[in-house]
CSV table of N, CA and C in Angstrom, one decimal:
chain,number,residue,atom,x,y,z
Q,1,UNK,N,0.9,-1.2,0.1
Q,1,UNK,CA,0.0,0.0,0.1
Q,1,UNK,C,1.0,1.4,0.1
Q,2,UNK,N,2.0,1.2,0.8
Q,2,UNK,CA,2.8,2.5,0.7
Q,2,UNK,C,3.2,2.6,-0.5
Q,3,UNK,N,3.7,1.6,-1.5
Q,3,UNK,CA,4.0,1.9,-2.7
Q,3,UNK,C,3.0,2.6,-3.7
Q,4,UNK,N,1.8,2.3,-3.6
Q,4,UNK,CA,0.6,2.6,-4.4
Q,4,UNK,C,0.5,4.3,-3.9
Q,5,UNK,N,0.6,4.3,-2.7
Q,5,UNK,CA,0.4,5.9,-2.1
Q,5,UNK,C,1.5,6.8,-2.9
Q,6,UNK,N,2.4,6.4,-3.2
Q,6,UNK,CA,3.6,7.2,-3.9
Q,6,UNK,C,3.5,7.2,-5.4
Q,7,UNK,N,2.4,6.6,-5.8
Q,7,UNK,CA,2.4,6.6,-7.5
Q,7,UNK,C,2.9,5.6,-8.3
Q,8,UNK,N,3.2,4.4,-7.4
Q,8,UNK,CA,3.6,3.4,-8.0
Q,8,UNK,C,5.2,3.3,-8.2
Q,9,UNK,N,5.8,4.3,-7.7
Q,9,UNK,CA,7.5,4.4,-8.0
Q,9,UNK,C,8.0,4.1,-6.6
Q,10,UNK,N,9.1,3.2,-6.8
Q,10,UNK,CA,9.9,3.0,-5.4
Q,10,UNK,C,10.8,4.2,-4.8
Q,11,UNK,N,10.6,4.3,-3.5
Q,11,UNK,CA,11.1,5.5,-3.0
Q,11,UNK,C,12.4,4.8,-2.2
Q,12,UNK,N,13.3,5.8,-1.8
Q,12,UNK,CA,14.6,5.4,-1.1
Q,12,UNK,C,14.2,4.8,0.2
Q,13,UNK,N,13.2,5.3,0.8
Q,13,UNK,CA,12.7,4.8,2.2
Q,13,UNK,C,12.4,3.2,2.0
Q,14,UNK,N,11.7,3.0,0.9
Q,14,UNK,CA,11.4,1.5,0.8
Q,14,UNK,C,12.6,0.7,0.6
Q,15,UNK,N,13.5,1.1,-0.3
Q,15,UNK,CA,14.5,0.4,-0.5
Q,15,UNK,C,15.5,0.1,0.7
Q,16,UNK,N,15.6,1.2,1.4
Q,16,UNK,CA,16.3,1.0,2.6
Q,16,UNK,C,15.9,0.3,3.8
Q,17,UNK,N,14.3,0.0,3.7
Q,17,UNK,CA,13.7,-0.9,4.4
Q,17,UNK,C,13.8,-2.3,4.1
Q,18,UNK,N,13.9,-2.7,2.8
Q,18,UNK,CA,14.1,-3.8,2.4
Q,18,UNK,C,15.5,-4.3,2.6
Q,19,UNK,N,16.5,-3.4,2.3
Q,19,UNK,CA,17.9,-3.7,2.6
Q,19,UNK,C,18.1,-4.0,4.1
Q,20,UNK,N,17.5,-3.3,5.0
Q,20,UNK,CA,17.7,-3.7,6.5
Q,20,UNK,C,17.2,-5.0,6.9
Q,21,UNK,N,15.9,-5.5,6.1
Q,21,UNK,CA,15.3,-6.7,6.6
Q,21,UNK,C,16.1,-7.8,5.7
Q,22,UNK,N,16.9,-7.7,4.7
Q,22,UNK,CA,17.6,-8.6,4.0
Q,22,UNK,C,19.1,-8.8,4.7
Q,23,UNK,N,19.6,-7.7,5.4
Q,23,UNK,CA,20.7,-7.7,5.7
Q,23,UNK,C,21.3,-9.0,6.7
Q,24,UNK,N,20.5,-9.3,7.5
Q,24,UNK,CA,20.9,-10.7,8.1
Q,24,UNK,C,21.1,-11.9,7.2
Q,25,UNK,N,20.8,-12.0,6.2
Q,25,UNK,CA,20.9,-13.1,5.3
Q,25,UNK,C,22.0,-12.9,4.2
Q,26,UNK,N,22.6,-11.9,4.1
Q,26,UNK,CA,23.8,-11.4,3.2
Q,26,UNK,C,25.0,-12.1,3.8
Q,27,UNK,N,25.8,-12.3,2.8
Q,27,UNK,CA,27.1,-12.9,3.0
Q,27,UNK,C,28.0,-11.8,3.9
Q,28,UNK,N,28.5,-12.2,4.9
Q,28,UNK,CA,29.4,-11.2,5.5
Q,28,UNK,C,30.9,-11.4,5.1
Q,29,UNK,N,31.8,-10.3,4.9
Q,29,UNK,CA,33.1,-10.4,4.4
Q,29,UNK,C,34.1,-10.2,5.4
Q,30,UNK,N,35.2,-10.8,5.2
Q,30,UNK,CA,36.3,-10.5,6.4
Q,30,UNK,C,37.3,-9.4,5.7
Q,31,UNK,N,38.1,-8.8,6.7
Q,31,UNK,CA,39.0,-7.8,6.1
Q,31,UNK,C,39.7,-8.2,5.1
Q,32,UNK,N,40.2,-9.6,4.9
Q,32,UNK,CA,41.3,-9.8,3.7
Q,32,UNK,C,40.3,-10.1,2.4
Q,33,UNK,N,39.1,-9.7,2.6
Q,33,UNK,CA,38.2,-9.9,1.1
Q,33,UNK,C,37.7,-11.2,1.0
Q,34,UNK,N,37.9,-12.2,1.7
Q,34,UNK,CA,37.4,-13.7,1.8
Q,34,UNK,C,35.8,-13.6,2.2
Q,35,UNK,N,35.1,-14.2,1.4
Q,35,UNK,CA,33.7,-14.3,1.7
Q,35,UNK,C,33.7,-15.5,2.8
Q,36,UNK,N,33.0,-15.3,3.7
Q,36,UNK,CA,33.0,-16.2,4.9
Q,36,UNK,C,31.4,-16.7,5.1
Q,37,UNK,N,31.1,-17.5,4.5
Q,37,UNK,CA,29.7,-17.9,4.3
Q,37,UNK,C,29.4,-19.0,5.5
Q,38,UNK,N,30.3,-20.2,5.1
Q,38,UNK,CA,30.0,-21.4,6.1
Q,38,UNK,C,30.8,-21.3,7.3
Q,39,UNK,N,31.8,-20.3,7.6
Q,39,UNK,CA,32.6,-20.4,8.7
Q,39,UNK,C,33.9,-21.5,8.5
Q,40,UNK,N,33.9,-22.2,7.3
Q,40,UNK,CA,34.9,-23.0,7.1
Q,40,UNK,C,36.0,-22.2,6.3
Q,41,UNK,N,37.1,-22.3,7.1
Q,41,UNK,CA,38.3,-21.4,6.5
Q,41,UNK,C,39.4,-22.2,6.0
Q,42,UNK,N,40.4,-21.9,5.0
Q,42,UNK,CA,41.4,-22.7,4.7
Q,42,UNK,C,42.6,-22.3,5.7
Q,43,UNK,N,43.4,-23.4,5.8
Q,43,UNK,CA,44.4,-23.1,6.9
Q,43,UNK,C,45.5,-22.7,6.1
Q,44,UNK,N,46.8,-22.3,6.9
Q,44,UNK,CA,47.8,-21.6,6.6
Q,44,UNK,C,48.5,-22.4,5.5
Q,45,UNK,N,48.4,-23.8,5.8
Q,45,UNK,CA,49.2,-24.8,5.0
Q,45,UNK,C,48.7,-24.9,3.6
Q,46,UNK,N,47.4,-24.5,3.6
Q,46,UNK,CA,46.6,-24.6,2.1
Q,46,UNK,C,47.4,-23.5,1.4
Q,47,UNK,N,47.5,-22.3,1.8
Q,47,UNK,CA,48.2,-21.2,1.2
Q,47,UNK,C,49.5,-21.3,0.7
Q,48,UNK,N,50.4,-21.9,1.8
Q,48,UNK,CA,51.8,-22.2,1.6
Q,48,UNK,C,52.0,-23.3,0.6
Q,49,UNK,N,51.4,-24.3,0.5
Q,49,UNK,CA,51.5,-25.4,-0.4
Q,49,UNK,C,51.2,-24.9,-1.8
Q,50,UNK,N,50.0,-24.0,-1.8
Q,50,UNK,CA,49.7,-23.3,-3.1
Q,50,UNK,C,50.7,-22.5,-3.6
Q,51,UNK,N,51.5,-22.1,-2.7
Q,51,UNK,CA,52.5,-20.8,-3.1
Q,51,UNK,C,53.7,-21.8,-3.7
Q,52,UNK,N,54.1,-23.1,-3.3
Q,52,UNK,CA,54.9,-23.8,-3.7
Q,52,UNK,C,54.5,-24.1,-5.1
Q,53,UNK,N,53.3,-24.7,-5.4
Q,53,UNK,CA,52.7,-24.9,-6.6
Q,53,UNK,C,53.1,-23.8,-7.8
Q,54,UNK,N,52.5,-22.5,-7.3
Q,54,UNK,CA,52.4,-21.3,-8.1
Q,54,UNK,C,53.8,-21.0,-8.5
Q,55,UNK,N,54.6,-20.7,-7.4
Q,55,UNK,CA,55.9,-20.0,-7.8
Q,55,UNK,C,57.0,-21.1,-8.2
Q,56,UNK,N,56.9,-22.2,-7.7
Q,56,UNK,CA,58.0,-23.1,-7.8
Q,56,UNK,C,57.8,-24.3,-9.1
Q,57,UNK,N,56.3,-24.4,-9.2
Q,57,UNK,CA,55.7,-25.4,-9.9
Q,57,UNK,C,56.5,-26.8,-9.7
Q,58,UNK,N,56.6,-26.9,-8.4
Q,58,UNK,CA,57.0,-28.1,-7.8
Q,58,UNK,C,55.8,-29.4,-7.7
Q,59,UNK,N,54.7,-28.9,-7.8
Q,59,UNK,CA,53.5,-29.9,-7.9
Q,59,UNK,C,52.8,-29.7,-9.1
Q,60,UNK,N,52.2,-31.1,-9.6
Q,60,UNK,CA,51.4,-31.0,-10.5
Q,60,UNK,C,49.9,-30.7,-10.2
Q,61,UNK,N,49.5,-31.2,-8.9
Q,61,UNK,CA,48.3,-30.7,-8.4
Q,61,UNK,C,48.2,-31.0,-6.8
Q,62,UNK,N,47.2,-30.4,-6.1
Q,62,UNK,CA,47.1,-30.3,-4.7
Q,62,UNK,C,45.5,-30.6,-4.5
Q,63,UNK,N,45.3,-31.5,-3.7
Q,63,UNK,CA,43.7,-31.7,-3.2
Q,63,UNK,C,43.7,-31.2,-1.9
Q,64,UNK,N,42.5,-30.6,-1.5
Q,64,UNK,CA,41.9,-30.1,-0.2
Q,64,UNK,C,40.7,-30.8,0.0
Q,65,UNK,N,40.3,-30.9,1.4
Q,65,UNK,CA,39.0,-31.3,1.9
Q,65,UNK,C,38.9,-30.8,3.0
Q,66,UNK,N,37.5,-30.7,3.5
Q,66,UNK,CA,37.2,-30.0,4.7
Q,66,UNK,C,37.3,-31.1,5.9
Q,67,UNK,N,37.7,-30.7,7.1
Q,67,UNK,CA,37.9,-31.7,8.1
Q,67,UNK,C,36.8,-32.2,8.5
Q,68,UNK,N,36.9,-33.3,9.3
Q,68,UNK,CA,35.6,-34.1,10.0
Q,68,UNK,C,34.9,-33.0,10.7
Q,69,UNK,N,35.4,-32.3,11.6
Q,69,UNK,CA,34.4,-31.3,12.4
Q,69,UNK,C,33.9,-30.4,11.4
Q,70,UNK,N,34.2,-30.1,10.4
Q,70,UNK,CA,33.5,-29.0,9.6
Q,70,UNK,C,33.8,-27.6,9.8
Q,71,UNK,N,35.3,-27.5,10.4
Q,71,UNK,CA,35.5,-26.2,10.6
Q,71,UNK,C,36.5,-25.7,10.0
Q,72,UNK,N,37.5,-26.4,9.2
Q,72,UNK,CA,38.6,-26.0,8.3
Q,72,UNK,C,38.8,-26.9,7.1
Q,73,UNK,N,39.3,-26.2,6.1
Q,73,UNK,CA,39.9,-26.7,5.0
Q,73,UNK,C,41.4,-27.1,4.9
Q,74,UNK,N,41.7,-28.3,4.6
Q,74,UNK,CA,43.2,-28.3,4.7
Q,74,UNK,C,43.7,-29.4,3.5
Q,75,UNK,N,44.9,-29.4,3.5
Q,75,UNK,CA,45.6,-30.0,2.4
Q,75,UNK,C,45.3,-31.6,2.7
Q,76,UNK,N,44.9,-32.3,1.5
Q,76,UNK,CA,44.7,-33.7,1.6
Q,76,UNK,C,45.9,-34.5,0.8
Q,77,UNK,N,46.1,-34.1,-0.5
Q,77,UNK,CA,47.1,-35.0,-1.0
Q,77,UNK,C,47.9,-33.9,-2.0
Q,78,UNK,N,49.3,-34.1,-2.1
Q,78,UNK,CA,50.0,-33.3,-2.9
Q,78,UNK,C,50.8,-34.4,-3.9
Q,79,UNK,N,50.8,-33.9,-5.2
Q,79,UNK,CA,51.4,-34.7,-6.1
Q,79,UNK,C,52.6,-33.9,-6.7
Q,80,UNK,N,53.9,-34.4,-6.7
Q,80,UNK,CA,54.9,-33.6,-7.2
Q,80,UNK,C,55.1,-33.6,-8.6
Q,81,UNK,N,55.5,-32.4,-9.4
Q,81,UNK,CA,55.5,-32.8,-10.7
Q,81,UNK,C,56.8,-33.5,-11.2
Q,82,UNK,N,56.4,-34.4,-12.1
Q,82,UNK,CA,57.2,-35.4,-12.9
Q,82,UNK,C,57.1,-35.4,-14.3
Q,83,UNK,N,57.9,-35.9,-15.0
Q,83,UNK,CA,57.8,-36.2,-16.3
Q,83,UNK,C,56.9,-37.3,-16.7
Q,84,UNK,N,56.8,-38.1,-15.7
Q,84,UNK,CA,56.0,-39.2,-15.8
Q,84,UNK,C,54.4,-39.4,-15.5
Q,85,UNK,N,54.0,-38.1,-15.3
Q,85,UNK,CA,52.6,-37.7,-14.7
Q,85,UNK,C,51.7,-38.6,-15.5
Q,86,UNK,N,50.8,-39.3,-14.8
Q,86,UNK,CA,49.6,-39.7,-15.7
Q,86,UNK,C,48.2,-39.5,-15.1
Q,87,UNK,N,47.5,-38.8,-15.9
Q,87,UNK,CA,46.3,-38.2,-15.5
Q,87,UNK,C,45.5,-39.1,-14.7
Q,88,UNK,N,45.6,-40.4,-14.7
Q,88,UNK,CA,44.9,-41.4,-13.9
Q,88,UNK,C,45.4,-41.1,-12.5
Q,89,UNK,N,46.6,-40.7,-12.1
Q,89,UNK,CA,47.1,-40.4,-10.9
Q,89,UNK,C,46.2,-39.4,-10.1
Q,90,UNK,N,45.6,-38.4,-11.0
Q,90,UNK,CA,44.8,-37.3,-10.5
Q,90,UNK,C,43.3,-38.0,-10.1
Q,91,UNK,N,42.8,-38.7,-11.0
Q,91,UNK,CA,41.5,-39.4,-10.8
Q,91,UNK,C,41.6,-40.4,-9.6
Q,92,UNK,N,42.6,-41.0,-9.3
Q,92,UNK,CA,42.8,-41.8,-8.1
Q,92,UNK,C,42.6,-41.4,-7.0
Q,93,UNK,N,43.0,-39.9,-6.8
Q,93,UNK,CA,43.0,-39.3,-5.4
Q,93,UNK,C,41.6,-38.6,-5.3
Q,94,UNK,N,40.7,-38.7,-6.4
Q,94,UNK,CA,39.2,-38.1,-6.1
Q,94,UNK,C,38.3,-39.4,-5.8
Q,95,UNK,N,37.9,-39.5,-4.5
Q,95,UNK,CA,36.8,-40.5,-4.0
Q,95,UNK,C,35.6,-40.5,-5.0
Q,96,UNK,N,35.1,-41.5,-5.1
Q,96,UNK,CA,33.7,-41.4,-5.9
Q,96,UNK,C,32.5,-40.9,-5.1
Q,97,UNK,N,32.7,-40.8,-3.8
Q,97,UNK,CA,31.7,-40.5,-2.8
Q,97,UNK,C,32.0,-39.3,-1.9
Q,98,UNK,N,33.0,-38.7,-2.0
Q,98,UNK,CA,33.6,-37.7,-1.1
Q,98,UNK,C,33.8,-36.4,-1.9
Q,99,UNK,N,33.6,-35.3,-1.7
Q,99,UNK,CA,33.8,-33.9,-2.3
Q,99,UNK,C,35.5,-33.7,-2.0
Q,100,UNK,N,35.9,-32.9,-2.8
Q,100,UNK,CA,37.3,-32.4,-2.7
Q,100,UNK,C,37.5,-31.1,-3.6
Q,101,UNK,N,38.3,-30.4,-3.3
Q,101,UNK,CA,38.6,-29.2,-4.0
Q,101,UNK,C,40.2,-29.6,-4.5
Q,102,UNK,N,40.3,-29.1,-5.7
Q,102,UNK,CA,41.7,-29.6,-6.4
Q,102,UNK,C,42.3,-28.2,-6.9
Q,103,UNK,N,43.7,-28.1,-7.0
Q,103,UNK,CA,44.3,-27.3,-7.5
Q,103,UNK,C,45.2,-27.8,-8.6
Q,104,UNK,N,45.1,-27.5,-9.8
Q,104,UNK,CA,45.9,-28.4,-10.9
Q,104,UNK,C,46.7,-27.4,-11.8
Q,105,UNK,N,48.0,-27.7,-11.9
Q,105,UNK,CA,48.9,-26.8,-12.9
Q,105,UNK,C,48.8,-27.8,-14.1
Q,106,UNK,N,48.1,-27.0,-15.3
Q,106,UNK,CA,48.0,-27.7,-16.5
Q,106,UNK,C,48.8,-27.0,-17.7
Q,107,UNK,N,49.5,-27.9,-18.3
Q,107,UNK,CA,50.4,-27.3,-19.4
Q,107,UNK,C,50.0,-28.0,-20.6
Q,108,UNK,N,50.1,-27.0,-21.6
Q,108,UNK,CA,49.8,-27.6,-23.1
Q,108,UNK,C,50.5,-26.5,-24.1
Q,109,UNK,N,50.6,-27.2,-25.3
Q,109,UNK,CA,51.3,-26.5,-26.3
Q,109,UNK,C,50.0,-26.1,-27.3
Q,110,UNK,N,50.2,-24.9,-27.7
Q,110,UNK,CA,49.2,-24.4,-28.6
Q,110,UNK,C,49.7,-24.6,-30.1
Q,111,UNK,N,48.8,-24.1,-31.1
Q,111,UNK,CA,49.0,-24.5,-32.6
Q,111,UNK,C,50.4,-23.8,-33.1
Q,112,UNK,N,50.8,-22.6,-32.3
Q,112,UNK,CA,52.1,-22.0,-32.8
Q,112,UNK,C,53.3,-22.7,-32.1
Q,113,UNK,N,53.1,-23.7,-31.3
Q,113,UNK,CA,54.1,-24.1,-30.7
Q,113,UNK,C,54.5,-23.7,-29.3
Q,114,UNK,N,53.7,-22.7,-29.0
Q,114,UNK,CA,54.0,-21.8,-27.6
Q,114,UNK,C,53.4,-22.8,-26.5
Q,115,UNK,N,54.2,-22.8,-25.4
Q,115,UNK,CA,53.7,-23.7,-24.0
Q,115,UNK,C,53.0,-22.6,-23.4
Q,116,UNK,N,51.8,-23.2,-23.0
Q,116,UNK,CA,50.9,-22.4,-22.0
Q,116,UNK,C,50.8,-23.3,-20.9
Q,117,UNK,N,50.6,-22.4,-19.6
Q,117,UNK,CA,50.2,-23.0,-18.5
Q,117,UNK,C,49.2,-22.2,-17.5
Q,118,UNK,N,48.4,-23.0,-17.3
Q,118,UNK,CA,47.0,-22.5,-16.3
Q,118,UNK,C,47.0,-23.2,-15.2
Q,119,UNK,N,46.5,-22.5,-14.1
Q,119,UNK,CA,46.4,-23.1,-12.7
Q,119,UNK,C,44.8,-23.1,-12.7
Q,120,UNK,N,44.3,-24.3,-12.4
Q,120,UNK,CA,42.8,-24.5,-12.4
Q,120,UNK,C,42.5,-24.7,-11.0
Q,121,UNK,N,41.3,-24.2,-10.5
Q,121,UNK,CA,40.7,-24.5,-9.4
Q,121,UNK,C,39.3,-25.3,-9.4
Q,122,UNK,N,39.5,-26.6,-9.0
Q,122,UNK,CA,38.4,-27.7,-9.6
Q,122,UNK,C,37.5,-27.8,-8.1
Q,123,UNK,N,36.1,-27.7,-8.3
Q,123,UNK,CA,35.4,-28.3,-7.1
Q,123,UNK,C,34.8,-29.5,-7.6
Q,124,UNK,N,35.2,-30.6,-6.9
Q,124,UNK,CA,34.7,-31.9,-7.1
Q,124,UNK,C,33.7,-32.1,-6.0
Q,125,UNK,N,32.4,-32.4,-6.6
Q,125,UNK,CA,31.5,-32.8,-5.6
Q,125,UNK,C,30.6,-33.8,-6.3
Q,126,UNK,N,30.8,-35.1,-6.1
Q,126,UNK,CA,30.0,-36.2,-6.8
Q,126,UNK,C,28.7,-35.9,-6.4
Q,127,UNK,N,27.8,-36.6,-7.5
Q,127,UNK,CA,26.3,-36.7,-7.2
Q,127,UNK,C,25.8,-37.4,-6.2
Q,128,UNK,N,26.8,-38.4,-5.7
Q,128,UNK,CA,26.5,-39.5,-4.7
Q,128,UNK,C,26.6,-39.1,-3.4
Q,129,UNK,N,27.2,-37.7,-3.2
Q,129,UNK,CA,27.4,-37.2,-1.7
Q,129,UNK,C,26.0,-36.6,-1.2
Q,130,UNK,N,25.9,-36.7,0.2
Q,130,UNK,CA,24.9,-36.2,0.7
Q,130,UNK,C,24.5,-34.9,0.6
Q,131,UNK,N,23.2,-34.4,0.6
Q,131,UNK,CA,22.7,-33.1,0.2
Q,131,UNK,C,23.5,-32.0,1.1
Q,132,UNK,N,23.6,-32.3,2.7
Q,132,UNK,CA,24.2,-31.6,3.6
Q,132,UNK,C,25.7,-31.3,3.3
Q,133,UNK,N,26.5,-32.4,3.0
Q,133,UNK,CA,27.8,-32.3,2.4
Q,133,UNK,C,28.2,-31.4,1.2
Q,134,UNK,N,27.0,-31.5,0.2
Q,134,UNK,CA,27.1,-30.7,-1.1
Q,134,UNK,C,27.1,-29.1,-0.7
Q,135,UNK,N,26.0,-28.9,0.1
Q,135,UNK,CA,25.7,-27.6,0.7
Q,135,UNK,C,27.3,-27.0,1.4
Q,136,UNK,N,27.8,-27.8,2.3
Q,136,UNK,CA,28.8,-27.1,2.9
Q,136,UNK,C,30.0,-26.9,2.1
Q,137,UNK,N,30.1,-28.0,1.1
Q,137,UNK,CA,31.3,-27.7,0.0
Q,137,UNK,C,31.1,-26.3,-0.7
Q,138,UNK,N,29.8,-26.3,-1.2
Q,138,UNK,CA,29.4,-25.1,-2.0
Q,138,UNK,C,29.6,-23.7,-1.5
Q,139,UNK,N,29.1,-23.8,0.1
Q,139,UNK,CA,29.2,-22.6,0.6
Q,139,UNK,C,30.6,-22.2,1.1
Q,140,UNK,N,31.5,-23.1,1.2
Q,140,UNK,CA,32.9,-23.0,1.6
Q,140,UNK,C,33.9,-22.9,0.4
Q,141,UNK,N,33.5,-22.9,-0.8
Q,141,UNK,CA,34.4,-22.8,-1.7
Q,141,UNK,C,35.0,-21.6,-2.1
Q,142,UNK,N,34.4,-20.5,-1.9
Q,142,UNK,CA,34.9,-19.3,-2.2
Q,142,UNK,C,35.9,-18.8,-1.2
Q,143,UNK,N,35.8,-19.2,0.0
Q,143,UNK,CA,36.8,-18.9,1.1
Q,143,UNK,C,38.1,-19.5,0.7
Q,144,UNK,N,38.1,-20.7,0.1
Q,144,UNK,CA,39.4,-21.2,-0.2
Q,144,UNK,C,39.9,-20.7,-1.7
Q,145,UNK,N,38.9,-20.5,-2.6
Q,145,UNK,CA,39.3,-20.1,-3.7
Q,145,UNK,C,40.0,-18.6,-3.7
Q,146,UNK,N,39.5,-18.0,-3.0
Q,146,UNK,CA,40.1,-16.5,-2.8
Q,146,UNK,C,41.2,-16.5,-2.0
Q,147,UNK,N,41.6,-17.4,-1.3
Q,147,UNK,CA,42.8,-17.5,-0.5
Q,147,UNK,C,43.9,-17.7,-1.4
Q,148,UNK,N,43.5,-18.4,-2.3
Q,148,UNK,CA,44.6,-18.8,-3.4
Q,148,UNK,C,44.9,-18.0,-4.5
Q,149,UNK,N,45.6,-17.1,-4.4
Q,149,UNK,CA,45.8,-16.0,-5.3
Q,149,UNK,C,46.6,-16.6,-6.3
Q,150,UNK,N,46.3,-16.4,-7.5
Q,150,UNK,CA,47.1,-16.7,-8.7
Q,150,UNK,C,46.3,-17.9,-9.5
Q,151,UNK,N,45.0,-18.4,-9.0
Q,151,UNK,CA,44.2,-19.4,-9.8
Q,151,UNK,C,43.7,-18.6,-11.3
Q,152,UNK,N,44.0,-19.4,-12.4
Q,152,UNK,CA,43.5,-18.7,-13.5
Q,152,UNK,C,42.0,-19.1,-14.1
Q,153,UNK,N,41.7,-20.2,-13.7
Q,153,UNK,CA,40.4,-20.8,-14.3
Q,153,UNK,C,39.7,-21.6,-13.2
Q,154,UNK,N,38.5,-21.7,-13.3
Q,154,UNK,CA,37.6,-22.3,-12.2
Q,154,UNK,C,36.9,-23.5,-13.2
Q,155,UNK,N,36.6,-24.7,-12.3
Q,155,UNK,CA,36.1,-25.9,-13.3
Q,155,UNK,C,35.1,-26.6,-12.1
Q,156,UNK,N,34.0,-27.1,-12.3
Q,156,UNK,CA,33.3,-27.7,-11.4
Q,156,UNK,C,32.8,-28.9,-11.9
Q,157,UNK,N,32.9,-30.0,-11.2
Q,157,UNK,CA,32.7,-31.5,-11.8
Q,157,UNK,C,32.3,-32.2,-10.6
Q,158,UNK,N,31.0,-33.1,-11.3
Q,158,UNK,CA,30.5,-34.0,-10.4
Q,158,UNK,C,30.3,-35.4,-10.7
Q,159,UNK,N,31.2,-35.7,-11.7
Q,159,UNK,CA,31.4,-37.1,-12.4
Q,159,UNK,C,32.7,-37.1,-13.2
Q,160,UNK,N,33.3,-38.3,-13.2
Q,160,UNK,CA,34.5,-38.4,-13.6
Q,160,UNK,C,34.8,-38.0,-15.2
Q,161,UNK,N,33.5,-37.9,-15.9
Q,161,UNK,CA,33.5,-37.7,-17.2
Q,161,UNK,C,33.8,-36.1,-17.4
Q,162,UNK,N,33.5,-35.4,-16.3
Q,162,UNK,CA,33.8,-34.1,-16.2
Q,162,UNK,C,35.1,-33.6,-16.0
Q,163,UNK,N,35.8,-34.5,-15.7
Q,163,UNK,CA,37.5,-34.3,-15.4
Q,163,UNK,C,38.5,-35.0,-16.4
Q,164,UNK,N,38.9,-34.4,-17.5
Q,164,UNK,CA,39.4,-35.2,-18.5
Q,164,UNK,C,40.5,-34.2,-19.0
Q,165,UNK,N,41.6,-34.7,-19.5
Q,165,UNK,CA,42.6,-34.1,-20.2
Q,165,UNK,C,42.2,-33.1,-21.3
Q,166,UNK,N,41.3,-33.6,-22.2
Q,166,UNK,CA,40.7,-32.9,-23.2
Q,166,UNK,C,40.0,-31.8,-22.6
Q,167,UNK,N,39.3,-31.8,-21.5
Q,167,UNK,CA,38.4,-30.6,-20.8
Q,167,UNK,C,39.5,-29.5,-20.4
Q,168,UNK,N,40.6,-29.9,-19.8
Q,168,UNK,CA,41.4,-29.0,-19.4
Q,168,UNK,C,42.2,-28.3,-20.5
Q,169,UNK,N,42.8,-29.0,-21.4
Q,169,UNK,CA,43.4,-28.6,-22.5
Q,169,UNK,C,42.5,-27.5,-23.5
Q,170,UNK,N,41.2,-27.9,-23.5
Q,170,UNK,CA,40.4,-26.9,-24.3
Q,170,UNK,C,40.3,-25.8,-23.6
Q,171,UNK,N,40.0,-25.8,-22.3
Q,171,UNK,CA,39.9,-24.6,-21.5
Q,171,UNK,C,41.1,-23.6,-21.6
Q,172,UNK,N,42.4,-24.4,-21.3
Q,172,UNK,CA,43.6,-23.6,-21.5
Q,172,UNK,C,43.9,-23.1,-22.7
Q,173,UNK,N,43.4,-23.3,-23.8
Q,173,UNK,CA,43.6,-22.9,-25.2
Q,173,UNK,C,42.4,-21.9,-25.4
Q,174,UNK,N,41.4,-21.8,-24.7
Q,174,UNK,CA,40.4,-20.8,-24.8
Q,174,UNK,C,39.3,-21.4,-25.8
Q,175,UNK,N,39.1,-22.7,-26.1
Q,175,UNK,CA,38.3,-22.9,-26.9
Q,175,UNK,C,37.0,-23.5,-26.5
């Protein structure tokens, strides 16, 4: 009725009232800019291991998981960079029924013969996970993603068919 009394136009008073009512539901942000939606924050080890991957290229990939208490994200597995890397090694670290986050250093050669390297942030949440677990990982994703400065591309997967070398190669090449 208030809106009708003002000729059908939104007034600043109503917008302020709406904003005040929605404020408790909005995501709060921390001083460092990370979204803190679920309260699950990455450990310092996550940032340190990612720095080794980004700066020294010492790792091919790092997997992360939320601990059993649901209070922090920590490093789960680390795979050193080697010439005999097999993509199956990466798939073997991803359980079929548990979610993980993954950071992958992907290298590919383009048509001109130039080497391209991209760092992917992958959210692995299989369809077989419980709804509560899916929600926890979805609401905690940005806190970890924002803490890992230097990630180039994001990828979300729910099935092994969505994590393939062809997928990462085409995304790296921008196709």
